mmCIF file of C-alpha atoms in Angstrom:
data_model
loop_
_atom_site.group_PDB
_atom_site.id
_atom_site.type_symbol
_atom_site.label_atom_id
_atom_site.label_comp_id
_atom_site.label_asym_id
_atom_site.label_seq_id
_atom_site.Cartn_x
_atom_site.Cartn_y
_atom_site.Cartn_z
ATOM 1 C CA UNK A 1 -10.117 0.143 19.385
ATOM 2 C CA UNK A 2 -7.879 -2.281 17.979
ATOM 3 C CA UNK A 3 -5.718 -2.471 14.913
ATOM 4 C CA UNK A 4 -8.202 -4.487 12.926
ATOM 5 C CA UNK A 5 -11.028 -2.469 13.369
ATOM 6 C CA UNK A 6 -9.609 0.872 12.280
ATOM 7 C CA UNK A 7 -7.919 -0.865 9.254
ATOM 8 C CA UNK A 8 -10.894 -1.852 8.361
ATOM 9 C CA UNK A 9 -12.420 1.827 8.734
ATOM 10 C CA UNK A 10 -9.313 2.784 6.714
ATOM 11 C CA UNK A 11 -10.995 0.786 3.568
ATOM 12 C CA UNK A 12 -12.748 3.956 2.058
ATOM 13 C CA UNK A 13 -10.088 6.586 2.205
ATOM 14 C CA UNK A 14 -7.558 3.710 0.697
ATOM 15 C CA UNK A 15 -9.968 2.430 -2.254
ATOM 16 C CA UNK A 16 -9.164 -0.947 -0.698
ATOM 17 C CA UNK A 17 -11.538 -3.784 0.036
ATOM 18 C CA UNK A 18 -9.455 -5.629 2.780
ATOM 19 C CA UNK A 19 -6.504 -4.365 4.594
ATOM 20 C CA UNK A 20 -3.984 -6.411 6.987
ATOM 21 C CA UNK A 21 -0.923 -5.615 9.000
ATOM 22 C CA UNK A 22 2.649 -7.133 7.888
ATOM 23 C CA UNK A 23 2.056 -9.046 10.780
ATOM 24 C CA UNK A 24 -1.092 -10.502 9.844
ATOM 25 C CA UNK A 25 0.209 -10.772 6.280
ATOM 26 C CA UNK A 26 3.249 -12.391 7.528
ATOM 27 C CA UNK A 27 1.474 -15.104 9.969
ATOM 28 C CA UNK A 28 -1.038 -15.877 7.004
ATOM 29 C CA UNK A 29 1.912 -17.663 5.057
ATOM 30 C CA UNK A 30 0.437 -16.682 2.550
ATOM 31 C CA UNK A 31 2.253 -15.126 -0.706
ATOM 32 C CA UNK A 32 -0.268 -13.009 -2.034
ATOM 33 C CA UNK A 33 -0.300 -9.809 -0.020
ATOM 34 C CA UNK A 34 0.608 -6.701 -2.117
ATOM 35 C CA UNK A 35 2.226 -3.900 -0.070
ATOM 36 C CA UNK A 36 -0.199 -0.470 -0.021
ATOM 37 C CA UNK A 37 2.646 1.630 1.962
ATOM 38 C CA UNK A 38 2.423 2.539 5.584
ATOM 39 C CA UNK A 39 -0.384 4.608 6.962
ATOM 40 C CA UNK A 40 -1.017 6.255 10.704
ATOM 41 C CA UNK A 41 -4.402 5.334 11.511
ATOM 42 C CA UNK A 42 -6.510 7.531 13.871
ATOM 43 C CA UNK A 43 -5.799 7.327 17.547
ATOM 44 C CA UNK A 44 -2.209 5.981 16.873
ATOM 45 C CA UNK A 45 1.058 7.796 16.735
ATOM 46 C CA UNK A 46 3.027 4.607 14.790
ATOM 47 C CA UNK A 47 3.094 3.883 11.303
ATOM 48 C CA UNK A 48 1.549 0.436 10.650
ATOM 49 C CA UNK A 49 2.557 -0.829 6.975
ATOM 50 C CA UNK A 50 -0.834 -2.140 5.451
ATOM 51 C CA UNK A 51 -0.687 -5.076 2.639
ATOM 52 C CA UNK A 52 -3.869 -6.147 0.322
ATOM 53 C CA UNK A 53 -4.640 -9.448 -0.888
ATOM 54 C CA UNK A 54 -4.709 -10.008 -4.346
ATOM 55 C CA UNK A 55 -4.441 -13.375 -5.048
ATOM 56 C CA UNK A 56 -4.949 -12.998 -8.861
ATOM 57 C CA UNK A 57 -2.820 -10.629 -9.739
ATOM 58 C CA UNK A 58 0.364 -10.913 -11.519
ATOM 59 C CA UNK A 59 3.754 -11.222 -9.786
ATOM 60 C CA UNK A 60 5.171 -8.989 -11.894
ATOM 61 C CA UNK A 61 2.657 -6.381 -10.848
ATOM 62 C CA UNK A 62 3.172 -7.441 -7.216
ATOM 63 C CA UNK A 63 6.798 -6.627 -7.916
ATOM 64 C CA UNK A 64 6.389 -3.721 -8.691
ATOM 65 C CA UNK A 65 4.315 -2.624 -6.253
ATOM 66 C CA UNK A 66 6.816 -4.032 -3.561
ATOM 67 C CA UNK A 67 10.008 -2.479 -5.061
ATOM 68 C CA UNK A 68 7.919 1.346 -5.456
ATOM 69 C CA UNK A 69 6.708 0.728 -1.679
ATOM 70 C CA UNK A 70 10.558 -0.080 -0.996
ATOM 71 C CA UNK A 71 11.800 3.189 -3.368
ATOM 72 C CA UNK A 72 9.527 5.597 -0.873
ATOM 73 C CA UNK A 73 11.147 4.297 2.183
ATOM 74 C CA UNK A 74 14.351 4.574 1.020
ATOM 75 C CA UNK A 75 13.169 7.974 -0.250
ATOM 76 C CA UNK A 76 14.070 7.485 -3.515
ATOM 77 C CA UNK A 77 12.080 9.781 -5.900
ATOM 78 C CA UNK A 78 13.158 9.011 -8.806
ATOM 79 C CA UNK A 79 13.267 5.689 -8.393
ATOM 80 C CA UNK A 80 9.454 6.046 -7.172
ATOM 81 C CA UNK A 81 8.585 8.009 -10.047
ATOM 82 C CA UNK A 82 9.910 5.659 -13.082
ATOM 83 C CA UNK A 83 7.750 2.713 -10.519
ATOM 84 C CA UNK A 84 4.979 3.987 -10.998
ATOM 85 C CA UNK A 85 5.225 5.728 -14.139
ATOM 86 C CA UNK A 86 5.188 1.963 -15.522
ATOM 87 C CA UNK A 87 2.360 0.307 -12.991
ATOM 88 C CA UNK A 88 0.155 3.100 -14.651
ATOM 89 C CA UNK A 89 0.871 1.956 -18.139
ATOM 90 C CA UNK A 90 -0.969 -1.222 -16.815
ATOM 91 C CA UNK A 91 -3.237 -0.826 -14.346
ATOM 92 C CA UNK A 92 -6.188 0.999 -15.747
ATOM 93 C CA UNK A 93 -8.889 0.043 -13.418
ATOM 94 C CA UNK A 94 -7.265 -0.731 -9.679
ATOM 95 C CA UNK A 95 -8.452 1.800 -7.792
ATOM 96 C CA UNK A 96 -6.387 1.079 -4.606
ATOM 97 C CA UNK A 97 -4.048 1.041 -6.549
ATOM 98 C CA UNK A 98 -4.471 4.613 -7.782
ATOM 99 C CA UNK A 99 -4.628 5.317 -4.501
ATOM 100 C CA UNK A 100 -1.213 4.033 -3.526
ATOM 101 C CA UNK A 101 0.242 5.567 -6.358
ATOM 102 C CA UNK A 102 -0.972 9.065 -5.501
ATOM 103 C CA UNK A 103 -0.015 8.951 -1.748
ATOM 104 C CA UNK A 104 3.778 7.642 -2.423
ATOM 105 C CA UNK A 105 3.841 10.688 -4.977
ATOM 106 C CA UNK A 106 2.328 13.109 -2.170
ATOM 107 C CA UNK A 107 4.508 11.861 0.902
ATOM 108 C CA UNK A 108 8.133 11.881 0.763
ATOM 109 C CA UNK A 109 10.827 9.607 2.246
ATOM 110 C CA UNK A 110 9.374 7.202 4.012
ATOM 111 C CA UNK A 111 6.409 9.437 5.187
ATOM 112 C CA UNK A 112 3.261 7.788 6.007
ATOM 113 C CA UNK A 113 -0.499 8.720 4.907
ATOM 114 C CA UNK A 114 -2.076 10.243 7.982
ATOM 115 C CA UNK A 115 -5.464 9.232 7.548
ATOM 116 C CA UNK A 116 -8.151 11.787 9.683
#
């Protein structure tokens, strides 16, 4: 089974609609690609960092989302904590979102999500 297909199994579990590799993101040329951490997909042994597109939402929120993906890697809890401390003042209703929040608080430096 290919990459594709088991990101797109990986949908439910995330609260995501459509899921793409950096790779794909990155070939797409495309600017609107928020980062929803890195996950180890069943069958595979490798991280693969998995990106959303959300091509109406804010920059700023983008940003953010971006710089708490980058805080986890770098294992920076703190930092990761005051992230997305303030992307819950805003998002209300973004349940991948939700979703990413609660797995960066869950895994620690750099970990990815081990989906079953």
């Amino acid at each position: 089974m290919n990459t594709a297909a088991r990101l797109e199994g990986a949908n439910k579990p995330l609260d995501t609609r459509v899921l793409v590799s950096r790779e794909a993101a990155e070939r797409s040329g495309l600017d609107w690609f928020r980062p929803m951490g890195a996950v180890t997909l069943r069958g595979r042994k490798t991280p693969v960092e998995i990106f959303e597109p959300v091509p109406d939402m804010a920059e700023n929120q983008r940003g953010l989302a971006i710089a708490a993906v980058e805080a986890h890697a770098q294992g920076d809890a703190e930092r990761v904590k005051a992230l997305t401390d303030t992307i819950l003042e805003s998002v209300h209703d973004d349940d991948a979102m939700m979703n990413l929040i609660q797995r960066l608080r869950q895994t620690h430096k750099g970990e990815s999500y081990v989906l079953g």
